Amino acid sequence: MDTSVKNKIKSIVGQENYFDSFEDRLVYSYDGTPVIQQMPEAVVFPQDEEQISKILDLANNVKFNVVPRGAGTGLSGGSVPTENSIVIVMTKWNKILEIDEKNLTATVQPGVVTGVLQKEVEKLGLFYPPDPGSLNVCTIGGNVANNAGGLRGLKYGVTKNYVLGVEMILPDGKFLRTGGKNMKDVAGYNLRDFIVGSEGTLGIITKVLLKLIPKPTKSITILAYFDKLTDSAQAVSDIIAAKITPAMMEFLDNTTINCVEDYTKIGLPRNVEALLLIEVDGRGSEVKEDAETVKFILKKNKALAVREAFDEAQANILKTARRSAFSALARRMPTTILEDATVPRSELPVMIEKIVKASKMFDVMIGNFGHAGDGNLHPTALTDEREQKELDKAHRAFNYIFDEAVKLGGTITGEHGTGLAKKQFLEKVTGPVGLDMMMRIKKAIDVNNILNPGKIFSLAPKCEGALPKKREQIKNFNEQSSE
Amino acid sequence: MDTSVKNKIKSIVGQENYFDSFEDRLVYSYDGTPVIQQMPEAVVFPQDEEQISKILDLANNVKFNVVPRGAGTGLSGGSVPTENSIVIVMTKWNKILEIDEKNLTATVQPGVVTGVLQKEVEKLGLFYPPDPGSLNVCTIGGNVANNAGGLRGLKYGVTKNYVLGVEMILPDGKFLRTGGKNMKDVAGYNLRDFIVGSEGTLGIITKVLLKLIPKPTKSITILAYFDKLTDSAQAVSDIIAAKITPAMMEFLDNTTINCVEDYTKIGLPRNVEALLLIEVDGRGSEVKEDAETVKFILKKNKALAVREAFDEAQANILKTARRSAFSALARRMPTTILEDATVPRSELPVMIEKIVKASKMFDVMIGNFGHAGDGNLHPTALTDEREQKELDKAHRAFNYIFDEAVKLGGTITGEHGTGLAKKQFLEKVTGPVGLDMMMRIKKAIDVNNILNPGKIFSLAPKCEGALPKKREQIKNFNEQSSE
């Protein structure tokens, strides 16, 4: 990128919000996704909508790429820079602008941390259900861009079910406001829901209006262990078939249980094949009734032990342990590739078997856990990216896992998004017609393909050139530093 | 349209599925929307996806328009033919293909009547909540095309919250399948939710996969009368603020009450200003508790009488009476223009006042009823389209009502769609940037603008030529018939 262009960008955002040293660019050269990385040309922290608009204008005029970014917790490379790009960081837009108790809504800037918002609304007896594993770090803007899920998706749905309105700067620099505080709105096309999950390719989110619901007042958390994986999967199916909708129904396999126990030391048994962590919630007597039915079904499916958390503190310890699964697995090996293949709930037992098979067939250590009630699993390869052979084995295993998920009517990604990491698999799910439709829409909205290009799909073969490189730069940097 | 083109269409669908007599075309020249009408060139009942694809292919090649249609209960003219168009009628695609009790889904053809599906799934203890007023006539395909709402939207959401997958033929004749039985899926752009509510402008729906939920086992229906409109509106706000989410919370004003009473003779008091019909439901003790809280709030807001339906039969009588509001109002005057201006719930009292004001200011009889809990009102002008002066007054009143709704952060349509009837108002809600974005997407998907053109927006000034004419043809036809 020309110095003159860099100077123009600097003059838009101001010297103090512009960074292009090697170290600054390095920090924003990757996100939560393993293996992929690319250095941006510069990193900027815009102060208002007008600055974002001017940057996008400039990008269209002199042709550079713009990659928006929140906390960078994404697991599909959606915020990894592309070639010839600048990163727009939105984390400082972190104000909760309004909590409207009459309409049960919250208006927030995109950089608000999800867990912070949850705590604020819960003080008022309200509830913002979407709870991605990274909720204490990730931001609402990123959640909206990825349509983030979480543990409570089964009963409460995902981010899109709570987005009432979005303000954003479109790729051509124009300001769009869509949606509002109306519970129903069918005026024109549903742009709002289309923007949710578009991974920063259709605009840069500057404000989000969220729906809140009354907080459930009662909950019961139940823990069960199983000698056999298949029994735990059958229990999950039976609970759904019994017309109970738990707030969460989480599954951990033996590898994950052991890693979590190493990490948290809360006394999980190390020799069981599976664990289910189930929470039922609500406001009335049905909570207790549901808990009893759940316990009955667990025992019928040969659960070794079925325990009810005796208070909220204990329930929270269990839920926190579950949330630590990714971090716990990540300690085991240098590289952790966490995926989110998802299948119809009835296919969960089959999919769990297929993942076990993939681990053996391709000789990769795969821990498996996830949102069993959703059919949303997190098979996690524990590998070492420094060994290309090991990495190749992991990729082959996931290729097999995605194929099997799609054969079962499933999808390659339940909640992480497509980004860079999974775009090669996208057509398996969308088919050529769906993929073509997506690409046509991107072209119609981002004529010069300057906003987060190459994510989700590549508009032209040349864009493959923008595929991120491996972590060479980090190695080089480390070598430089130690010299 | 050339005879040779008509013959080609006939050869695609077969003689027995092709109709072009004056009478046949007349029957499909209008839908549930007052005033607007346009004769199609022909009416066809395609037998399979391939026939639909071939018709669209032909339409692109020789340039005619294709207007898809279900039961035609729409209230915004979405299925009224355009100039030089054929109507594709999907009502014979009326099979429920599968009810999957393991995954809680239903797979249906688009012509399945909504109420029929509801009854079938309820036999299995399952629930399909969206319940537009026309549920005993309207079809799922139309519901999806319009993102239909209904009485239960407050607690259970609208059609889009239950659409898991769609199969459709795109404007270029290609077959698209999007979505599936997964509870979470973020692979690529969210085409599925974008198709919902696109009013037949992006494809012809051939199959729908719907989400079902367990049927709530308990419900209590409460009826309350008010001397003052404003008291009833305040009661609605207070119930929401008390963090209760009723399954329905319906409002009827004095005009509507009297029309409903004329029609149903169930003993509604004729001299009250407003009536609220509230249903709380669930599976536990919270149902009874919520009912008590609701009754307390109603009384606090000066309800004249608060009654609880003593059994399901009585509750059904009340709900059926409410559902008859449109039909009841329609008996009063030759022309009934039912609108669906929607505002944030907190603005409901203001909006109700504005509608009363519009009625006086423009000298139009306006009955008002609707989904108070959603802020989704149905101001209904009772007028006579044979008098242009009367019609103009009604249009001016609605112009005012839409302006006021938008000023309050509301929208011009909560559940009926934009269609032809409201496209002139669309930009009030979307702004020029949102409208432009919608039009770009339509152009990208329907390059020749052959599928339901001129609905929602006009792509080019020339399309205004396709604006439907008034009911001249009917008059002519009646005159012809009586001759």
mmCIF file of N, CA and C in Angstrom, chain B residues 408-446:
data_model
loop_
_atom_site.group_PDB
_atom_site.id
_atom_site.type_symbol
_atom_site.label_atom_id
_atom_site.label_comp_id
_atom_site.label_asym_id
_atom_site.label_seq_id
_atom_site.Cartn_x
_atom_site.Cartn_y
_atom_site.Cartn_z
ATOM 1 N N LEU B 408 -42.995 7.420 15.223
ATOM 2 C CA LEU B 408 -42.904 6.773 16.541
ATOM 3 C C LEU B 408 -41.907 5.603 16.540
ATOM 4 N N GLY B 409 -41.150 5.478 15.462
ATOM 5 C CA GLY B 409 -40.210 4.350 15.368
ATOM 6 C C GLY B 409 -40.880 3.095 14.859
ATOM 7 N N GLY B 410 -42.063 3.251 14.286
ATOM 8 C CA GLY B 410 -42.841 2.105 13.819
ATOM 9 C C GLY B 410 -42.621 1.800 12.357
ATOM 10 N N THR B 411 -43.519 0.995 11.807
ATOM 11 C CA THR B 411 -43.390 0.561 10.426
ATOM 12 C C THR B 411 -44.758 0.578 9.737
ATOM 13 N N ILE B 412 -44.729 0.604 8.409
ATOM 14 C CA ILE B 412 -45.979 0.675 7.644
ATOM 15 C C ILE B 412 -46.696 -0.667 7.569
ATOM 16 N N THR B 413 -45.957 -1.737 7.842
ATOM 17 C CA THR B 413 -46.606 -3.051 7.781
ATOM 18 C C THR B 413 -45.949 -4.027 8.747
ATOM 19 N N GLY B 414 -46.760 -4.529 9.670
ATOM 20 C CA GLY B 414 -46.253 -5.473 10.653
ATOM 21 C C GLY B 414 -46.328 -6.907 10.182
ATOM 22 N N GLU B 415 -47.331 -7.220 9.341
ATOM 23 C CA GLU B 415 -47.494 -8.621 8.951
ATOM 24 C C GLU B 415 -48.142 -8.852 7.597
ATOM 25 N N HIS B 416 -48.605 -7.811 6.921
ATOM 26 C CA HIS B 416 -49.283 -8.022 5.637
ATOM 27 C C HIS B 416 -48.353 -7.951 4.441
ATOM 28 N N GLY B 417 -47.219 -7.339 4.598
ATOM 29 C CA GLY B 417 -46.296 -7.182 3.475
ATOM 30 C C GLY B 417 -46.511 -5.868 2.751
ATOM 31 N N THR B 418 -45.631 -5.599 1.806
ATOM 32 C CA THR B 418 -45.622 -4.327 1.090
ATOM 33 C C THR B 418 -46.432 -4.413 -0.200
ATOM 34 N N GLY B 419 -46.172 -5.443 -0.964
ATOM 35 C CA GLY B 419 -46.939 -5.728 -2.177
ATOM 36 C C GLY B 419 -47.066 -4.530 -3.094
ATOM 37 N N LEU B 420 -48.260 -4.338 -3.612
ATOM 38 C CA LEU B 420 -48.569 -3.167 -4.413
ATOM 39 C C LEU B 420 -49.154 -2.068 -3.551
ATOM 40 N N ALA B 421 -49.944 -2.484 -2.569
ATOM 41 C CA ALA B 421 -50.742 -1.521 -1.824
ATOM 42 C C ALA B 421 -49.888 -0.555 -1.020
ATOM 43 N N LYS B 422 -48.698 -0.996 -0.603
ATOM 44 C CA LYS B 422 -47.928 -0.129 0.272
ATOM 45 C C LYS B 422 -46.562 0.254 -0.258
ATOM 46 N N LYS B 423 -46.283 -0.085 -1.516
ATOM 47 C CA LYS B 423 -44.924 0.193 -1.984
ATOM 48 C C LYS B 423 -44.625 1.689 -2.056
ATOM 49 N N GLN B 424 -45.653 2.493 -2.257
ATOM 50 C CA GLN B 424 -45.403 3.937 -2.292
ATOM 51 C C GLN B 424 -44.940 4.480 -0.935
ATOM 52 N N PHE B 425 -45.217 3.712 0.137
ATOM 53 C CA PHE B 425 -44.826 4.170 1.479
ATOM 54 C C PHE B 425 -43.509 3.548 1.966
ATOM 55 N N LEU B 426 -43.004 2.577 1.208
ATOM 56 C CA LEU B 426 -41.887 1.758 1.721
ATOM 57 C C LEU B 426 -40.672 2.592 2.135
ATOM 58 N N GLU B 427 -40.324 3.577 1.309
ATOM 59 C CA GLU B 427 -39.109 4.346 1.581
ATOM 60 C C GLU B 427 -39.172 5.107 2.906
ATOM 61 N N LYS B 428 -40.409 5.375 3.372
ATOM 62 C CA LYS B 428 -40.546 6.010 4.694
ATOM 63 C C LYS B 428 -39.848 5.164 5.758
ATOM 64 N N VAL B 429 -39.914 3.845 5.596
ATOM 65 C CA VAL B 429 -39.353 2.925 6.594
ATOM 66 C C VAL B 429 -37.909 2.580 6.274
ATOM 67 N N THR B 430 -37.636 2.264 5.024
ATOM 68 C CA THR B 430 -36.306 1.745 4.673
ATOM 69 C C THR B 430 -35.290 2.855 4.471
ATOM 70 N N GLY B 431 -35.765 4.056 4.137
ATOM 71 C CA GLY B 431 -34.847 5.108 3.687
ATOM 72 C C GLY B 431 -34.364 4.768 2.283
ATOM 73 N N PRO B 432 -33.739 5.738 1.609
ATOM 74 C CA PRO B 432 -33.292 5.479 0.230
ATOM 75 C C PRO B 432 -32.203 4.412 0.146
ATOM 76 N N VAL B 433 -31.337 4.357 1.161
ATOM 77 C CA VAL B 433 -30.230 3.392 1.100
ATOM 78 C C VAL B 433 -30.744 1.956 1.235
ATOM 79 N N GLY B 434 -31.665 1.752 2.179
ATOM 80 C CA GLY B 434 -32.239 0.417 2.355
ATOM 81 C C GLY B 434 -33.015 -0.016 1.125
ATOM 82 N N LEU B 435 -33.776 0.902 0.564
ATOM 83 C CA LEU B 435 -34.557 0.584 -0.628
ATOM 84 C C LEU B 435 -33.635 0.228 -1.794
ATOM 85 N N ASP B 436 -32.576 1.009 -1.942
ATOM 86 C CA ASP B 436 -31.611 0.742 -3.014
ATOM 87 C C ASP B 436 -30.967 -0.628 -2.835
ATOM 88 N N MET B 437 -30.669 -0.979 -1.595
ATOM 89 C CA MET B 437 -30.042 -2.288 -1.322
ATOM 90 C C MET B 437 -30.996 -3.415 -1.712
ATOM 91 N N MET B 438 -32.290 -3.245 -1.374
ATOM 92 C CA MET B 438 -33.287 -4.259 -1.738
ATOM 93 C C MET B 438 -33.367 -4.407 -3.262
ATOM 94 N N MET B 439 -33.389 -3.264 -3.949
ATOM 95 C CA MET B 439 -33.530 -3.296 -5.398
ATOM 96 C C MET B 439 -32.306 -3.913 -6.073
ATOM 97 N N ARG B 440 -31.132 -3.651 -5.514
ATOM 98 C CA ARG B 440 -29.920 -4.265 -6.066
ATOM 99 C C ARG B 440 -29.981 -5.786 -5.963
ATOM 100 N N ILE B 441 -30.492 -6.247 -4.818
ATOM 101 C CA ILE B 441 -30.548 -7.704 -4.619
ATOM 102 C C ILE B 441 -31.560 -8.326 -5.584
ATOM 103 N N LYS B 442 -32.714 -7.677 -5.714
ATOM 104 C CA LYS B 442 -33.709 -8.189 -6.676
ATOM 105 C C LYS B 442 -33.104 -8.271 -8.080
ATOM 106 N N LYS B 443 -32.408 -7.217 -8.501
ATOM 107 C CA LYS B 443 -31.803 -7.210 -9.847
ATOM 108 C C LYS B 443 -30.770 -8.327 -10.002
ATOM 109 N N ALA B 444 -30.040 -8.588 -8.900
ATOM 110 C CA ALA B 444 -28.990 -9.615 -8.982
ATOM 111 C C ALA B 444 -29.584 -11.010 -9.122
ATOM 112 N N ILE B 445 -30.785 -11.215 -8.567
ATOM 113 C CA ILE B 445 -31.381 -12.557 -8.560
ATOM 114 C C ILE B 445 -32.348 -12.739 -9.729
ATOM 115 N N ASP B 446 -33.042 -11.670 -10.106
ATOM 116 C CA ASP B 446 -34.054 -11.761 -11.168
ATOM 117 C C ASP B 446 -33.652 -10.753 -12.248
#
